PDB file of C-alpha atoms in Angstrom:
ATOM      1  CA  MET A   1    -101.361 -11.184 -79.212  1.00  0.00           C
ATOM      2  CA  LYS A   2    -105.108 -10.844 -77.663  1.00  0.00           C
ATOM      3  CA  LEU A   3    -108.201  -9.742 -79.882  1.00  0.00           C
ATOM      4  CA  THR A   4    -111.036  -8.573 -77.389  1.00  0.00           C
ATOM      5  CA  SER A   5    -114.360  -7.126 -78.331  1.00  0.00           C
ATOM      6  CA  GLN A   6    -116.963  -5.014 -76.855  1.00  0.00           C
ATOM      7  CA  ASP A   7    -119.336  -6.851 -79.208  1.00  0.00           C
ATOM      8  CA  LEU A   8    -118.599 -10.140 -79.400  1.00  0.00           C
ATOM      9  CA  ARG A   9    -117.474 -13.450 -77.247  1.00  0.00           C
ATOM     10  CA  ASP A  10    -115.795 -16.045 -78.712  1.00  0.00           C
ATOM     11  CA  GLY A  11    -117.958 -19.296 -79.332  1.00  0.00           C
ATOM     12  CA  GLU A  12    -121.119 -16.886 -79.007  1.00  0.00           C
ATOM     13  CA  LYS A  13    -123.796 -16.333 -81.015  1.00  0.00           C
ATOM     14  CA  LEU A  14    -123.327 -12.993 -83.287  1.00  0.00           C
ATOM     15  CA  PRO A  15    -125.354 -10.255 -82.545  1.00  0.00           C
ATOM     16  CA  GLU A  16    -128.499  -9.697 -85.039  1.00  0.00           C
ATOM     17  CA  ARG A  17    -126.387  -6.067 -85.476  1.00  0.00           C
ATOM     18  CA  HIS A  18    -123.762  -7.567 -87.099  1.00  0.00           C
ATOM     19  CA  VAL A  19    -125.804  -9.912 -89.147  1.00  0.00           C
ATOM     20  CA  PHE A  20    -125.958  -8.735 -93.333  1.00  0.00           C
ATOM     21  CA  ASN A  21    -128.839  -6.557 -94.962  1.00  0.00           C
ATOM     22  CA  GLY A  22    -129.422  -8.750 -97.822  1.00  0.00           C
ATOM     23  CA  MET A  23    -129.678 -12.130 -99.048  1.00  0.00           C
ATOM     24  CA  GLY A  24    -133.066 -12.996 -96.943  1.00  0.00           C
ATOM     25  CA  TYR A  25    -132.125 -11.659 -93.798  1.00  0.00           C
ATOM     26  CA  HIS A  26    -132.641  -8.256 -92.005  1.00  0.00           C
ATOM     27  CA  GLY A  27    -129.336  -7.149 -89.864  1.00  0.00           C
ATOM     28  CA  ASP A  28    -127.955  -4.004 -89.576  1.00  0.00           C
ATOM     29  CA  ASN A  29    -124.722  -5.031 -91.567  1.00  0.00           C
ATOM     30  CA  LEU A  30    -122.784  -3.134 -88.895  1.00  0.00           C
ATOM     31  CA  SER A  31    -118.909  -4.265 -88.035  1.00  0.00           C
ATOM     32  CA  PRO A  32    -118.431  -4.763 -84.749  1.00  0.00           C
ATOM     33  CA  HIS A  33    -116.015  -2.909 -82.425  1.00  0.00           C
ATOM     34  CA  LEU A  34    -112.436  -4.924 -82.257  1.00  0.00           C
ATOM     35  CA  ALA A  35    -109.177  -4.608 -80.065  1.00  0.00           C
ATOM     36  CA  TRP A  36    -105.453  -6.126 -79.466  1.00  0.00           C
ATOM     37  CA  ASP A  37    -102.506  -5.697 -77.720  1.00  0.00           C
ATOM     38  CA  ASP A  38     -99.715  -8.277 -76.851  1.00  0.00           C
ATOM     39  CA  ILE A  39     -98.429  -7.016 -80.062  1.00  0.00           C
ATOM     40  CA  PRO A  40     -95.230  -8.959 -81.373  1.00  0.00           C
ATOM     41  CA  ALA A  41     -92.167  -6.974 -81.486  1.00  0.00           C
ATOM     42  CA  GLY A  42     -91.550  -5.354 -84.752  1.00  0.00           C
ATOM     43  CA  THR A  43     -95.085  -5.104 -85.834  1.00  0.00           C
ATOM     44  CA  LYS A  44     -95.313  -1.836 -88.447  1.00  0.00           C
ATOM     45  CA  SER A  45     -98.798  -2.809 -89.601  1.00  0.00           C
ATOM     46  CA  PHE A  46    -102.133  -4.604 -88.949  1.00  0.00           C
ATOM     47  CA  VAL A  47    -104.677  -6.712 -91.186  1.00  0.00           C
ATOM     48  CA  VAL A  48    -108.232  -7.714 -89.668  1.00  0.00           C
ATOM     49  CA  THR A  49    -110.305 -10.258 -91.643  1.00  0.00           C
ATOM     50  CA  VAL A  50    -113.099 -11.633 -91.297  1.00  0.00           C
ATOM     51  CA  TYR A  51    -113.732 -15.090 -92.714  1.00  0.00           C
ATOM     52  CA  ASP A  52    -116.356 -17.735 -92.590  1.00  0.00           C
ATOM     53  CA  PRO A  53    -114.711 -21.298 -93.562  1.00  0.00           C
ATOM     54  CA  ASP A  54    -118.099 -22.933 -93.327  1.00  0.00           C
ATOM     55  CA  ALA A  55    -119.810 -21.334 -97.128  1.00  0.00           C
ATOM     56  CA  PRO A  56    -120.730 -23.612 -99.553  1.00  0.00           C
ATOM     57  CA  THR A  57    -118.307 -22.241-101.890  1.00  0.00           C
ATOM     58  CA  GLY A  58    -114.935 -25.031-101.951  1.00  0.00           C
ATOM     59  CA  SER A  59    -113.191 -21.622-100.290  1.00  0.00           C
ATOM     60  CA  GLY A  60    -115.150 -20.916 -98.057  1.00  0.00           C
ATOM     61  CA  TRP A  61    -116.268 -16.498 -98.186  1.00  0.00           C
ATOM     62  CA  TRP A  62    -114.467 -13.273 -97.040  1.00  0.00           C
ATOM     63  CA  HIS A  63    -116.663 -10.941 -94.945  1.00  0.00           C
ATOM     64  CA  TRP A  64    -114.467  -7.984 -94.209  1.00  0.00           C
ATOM     65  CA  LEU A  65    -110.659  -6.769 -94.962  1.00  0.00           C
ATOM     66  CA  VAL A  66    -108.786  -4.292 -93.924  1.00  0.00           C
ATOM     67  CA  ALA A  67    -105.582  -3.563 -94.497  1.00  0.00           C
ATOM     68  CA  ASN A  68    -102.456  -1.272 -93.865  1.00  0.00           C
ATOM     69  CA  LEU A  69    -103.762  -0.493 -90.607  1.00  0.00           C
ATOM     70  CA  PRO A  70    -101.136   1.789 -88.912  1.00  0.00           C
ATOM     71  CA  ALA A  71     -98.651   0.167 -86.183  1.00  0.00           C
ATOM     72  CA  GLU A  72    -100.381   2.305 -83.553  1.00  0.00           C
ATOM     73  CA  THR A  73    -103.860   1.515 -83.659  1.00  0.00           C
ATOM     74  CA  ARG A  74    -104.832  -0.732 -81.468  1.00  0.00           C
ATOM     75  CA  GLU A  75    -108.709  -0.985 -82.288  1.00  0.00           C
ATOM     76  CA  LEU A  76    -111.703  -0.275 -84.843  1.00  0.00           C
ATOM     77  CA  PRO A  77    -114.730   0.721 -82.917  1.00  0.00           C
ATOM     78  CA  GLN A  78    -117.965  -0.320 -83.964  1.00  0.00           C
ATOM     79  CA  GLY A  79    -119.137   0.644 -87.661  1.00  0.00           C
ATOM     80  CA  SER A  80    -115.765   0.823 -89.027  1.00  0.00           C
ATOM     81  CA  GLY A  81    -116.223  -1.452 -91.520  1.00  0.00           C
ATOM     82  CA  SER A  82    -119.706   0.263 -92.374  1.00  0.00           C
ATOM     83  CA  GLY A  83    -118.724   3.765 -93.103  1.00  0.00           C
ATOM     84  CA  LEU A  84    -120.008   5.078 -89.773  1.00  0.00           C
ATOM     85  CA  VAL A  85    -116.500   5.818 -88.459  1.00  0.00           C
ATOM     86  CA  ALA A  86    -113.807   6.343 -90.397  1.00  0.00           C
ATOM     87  CA  LEU A  87    -110.245   4.015 -90.705  1.00  0.00           C
ATOM     88  CA  PRO A  88    -106.963   5.362 -89.488  1.00  0.00           C
ATOM     89  CA  GLU A  89    -105.407   7.351 -92.454  1.00  0.00           C
ATOM     90  CA  GLY A  90    -103.533   4.608 -94.740  1.00  0.00           C
ATOM     91  CA  ALA A  91    -106.031   1.762 -93.668  1.00  0.00           C
ATOM     92  CA  ILE A  92    -107.988   0.212 -96.701  1.00  0.00           C
ATOM     93  CA  GLN A  93    -110.619  -1.986 -96.927  1.00  0.00           C
ATOM     94  CA  THR A  94    -110.466  -4.399 -99.729  1.00  0.00           C
ATOM     95  CA  ARG A  95    -113.306  -6.373-101.864  1.00  0.00           C
ATOM     96  CA  THR A  96    -115.557  -8.988 -99.828  1.00  0.00           C
ATOM     97  CA  ASP A  97    -117.334 -12.076-101.381  1.00  0.00           C
ATOM     98  CA  PHE A  98    -119.907  -9.604-100.933  1.00  0.00           C
ATOM     99  CA  GLY A  99    -118.248  -7.762-104.353  1.00  0.00           C
ATOM    100  CA  LYS A 100    -116.872  -4.776-103.206  1.00  0.00           C
ATOM    101  CA  ALA A 101    -115.102  -3.086-100.319  1.00  0.00           C
ATOM    102  CA  GLY A 102    -116.592  -2.938 -96.897  1.00  0.00           C
ATOM    103  CA  TYR A 103    -117.851  -4.936 -93.883  1.00  0.00           C
ATOM    104  CA  GLY A 104    -120.452  -7.655 -94.884  1.00  0.00           C
ATOM    105  CA  GLY A 105    -122.303  -9.785 -92.040  1.00  0.00           C
ATOM    106  CA  ALA A 106    -122.978 -13.282 -91.532  1.00  0.00           C
ATOM    107  CA  ALA A 107    -125.846 -14.487 -93.998  1.00  0.00           C
ATOM    108  CA  PRO A 108    -125.377 -18.365 -93.899  1.00  0.00           C
ATOM    109  CA  PRO A 109    -127.802 -20.522 -95.870  1.00  0.00           C
ATOM    110  CA  LYS A 110    -130.875 -20.998 -94.057  1.00  0.00           C
ATOM    111  CA  GLY A 111    -130.863 -24.204 -91.567  1.00  0.00           C
ATOM    112  CA  GLU A 112    -127.080 -24.227 -91.437  1.00  0.00           C
ATOM    113  CA  THR A 113    -125.038 -22.547 -88.638  1.00  0.00           C
ATOM    114  CA  HIS A 114    -121.466 -21.092 -89.967  1.00  0.00           C
ATOM    115  CA  ARG A 115    -118.074 -19.941 -87.926  1.00  0.00           C
ATOM    116  CA  TYR A 116    -117.300 -15.868 -88.439  1.00  0.00           C
ATOM    117  CA  ILE A 117    -113.498 -15.825 -87.468  1.00  0.00           C
ATOM    118  CA  PHE A 118    -112.264 -12.298 -86.631  1.00  0.00           C
ATOM    119  CA  THR A 119    -108.462 -12.238 -87.005  1.00  0.00           C
ATOM    120  CA  VAL A 120    -106.308  -9.552 -86.315  1.00  0.00           C
ATOM    121  CA  HIS A 121    -102.839  -9.933 -88.086  1.00  0.00           C
ATOM    122  CA  ALA A 122     -99.534  -8.063 -87.033  1.00  0.00           C
ATOM    123  CA  LEU A 123     -97.351  -7.799 -89.884  1.00  0.00           C
ATOM    124  CA  ASP A 124     -93.416  -6.754 -90.720  1.00  0.00           C
ATOM    125  CA  VAL A 125     -93.973  -4.316 -93.359  1.00  0.00           C
ATOM    126  CA  ASP A 126     -95.825  -0.963 -92.997  1.00  0.00           C
ATOM    127  CA  LYS A 127     -98.386  -1.429 -95.967  1.00  0.00           C
ATOM    128  CA  ILE A 128     -99.097  -4.560 -98.307  1.00  0.00           C
ATOM    129  CA  GLU A 129     -99.805  -3.838-102.185  1.00  0.00           C
ATOM    130  CA  VAL A 130    -103.053  -3.981-102.253  1.00  0.00           C
ATOM    131  CA  ASP A 131    -106.060  -2.188-103.699  1.00  0.00           C
ATOM    132  CA  ASP A 132    -110.068  -2.122-102.710  1.00  0.00           C
ATOM    133  CA  ARG A 133    -110.546  -4.588-105.437  1.00  0.00           C
ATOM    134  CA  ALA A 134    -107.890  -7.099-103.852  1.00  0.00           C
ATOM    135  CA  SER A 135    -109.176 -10.286-102.994  1.00  0.00           C
ATOM    136  CA  GLY A 136    -109.599 -12.028-100.066  1.00  0.00           C
ATOM    137  CA  ALA A 137    -107.147 -14.421-100.993  1.00  0.00           C
ATOM    138  CA  MET A 138    -104.642 -11.875-102.448  1.00  0.00           C
ATOM    139  CA  VAL A 139    -104.947 -10.497 -99.192  1.00  0.00           C
ATOM    140  CA  GLY A 140    -104.252 -13.799 -97.599  1.00  0.00           C
ATOM    141  CA  PHE A 141    -101.138 -14.330 -99.524  1.00  0.00           C
ATOM    142  CA  ASN A 142     -99.741 -11.101 -98.624  1.00  0.00           C
ATOM    143  CA  VAL A 143     -99.875 -11.771 -95.107  1.00  0.00           C
ATOM    144  CA  HIS A 144     -98.516 -14.968 -95.200  1.00  0.00           C
ATOM    145  CA  PHE A 145     -95.530 -13.587 -95.938  1.00  0.00           C
ATOM    146  CA  HIS A 146     -95.280 -11.145 -93.495  1.00  0.00           C
ATOM    147  CA  SER A 147     -96.956 -11.820 -90.539  1.00  0.00           C
ATOM    148  CA  LEU A 148     -95.347 -12.106 -87.268  1.00  0.00           C
ATOM    149  CA  GLY A 149     -98.743 -12.999 -85.254  1.00  0.00           C
ATOM    150  CA  SER A 150    -102.262 -12.894 -85.095  1.00  0.00           C
ATOM    151  CA  ALA A 151    -105.639 -13.646 -83.020  1.00  0.00           C
ATOM    152  CA  SER A 152    -108.699 -14.613 -83.366  1.00  0.00           C
ATOM    153  CA  LEU A 153    -112.388 -14.606 -81.992  1.00  0.00           C
ATOM    154  CA  THR A 154    -114.888 -16.787 -83.581  1.00  0.00           C
ATOM    155  CA  ALA A 155    -118.482 -16.125 -83.462  1.00  0.00           C
ATOM    156  CA  MET A 156    -121.529 -18.583 -84.682  1.00  0.00           C
ATOM    157  CA  TYR A 157    -124.790 -17.766 -86.769  1.00  0.00           C
ATOM    158  CA  SER A 158    -127.627 -19.855 -87.792  1.00  0.00           C
TER     159      SER A 158
END
């Protein structure tokens, strides 16, 4: 699989428009455009996640989770996780570590540089059994058992 974005470049700084608006930050909290191709045979749905493994929590920080994207989906336009663009029918955003569903941008502690890993997962099922209250760990648990492949981009922010 291959993941690309009109907004992000692998290994580069996350643009301010994708930074959280709160916790001392004044970004636009706008989810970036993501697109994927070279899909594994047998793909029936996708899950998109954004994870910060550097958060000082002992368990990282989930910034965005979108489950049950239909198999024909090949992109999420900018703003899909921010309520500006509708998600495909059947897709669901689940609870982030900010405490609610939807995109939550970068907000590392001052003076720290964190990685934000944007990943698309191809699954062998039409949907996973989660709702908008499901945690990142629950989504990840379900993805683990149904993954056909994945692709990631990592953006940095400090």
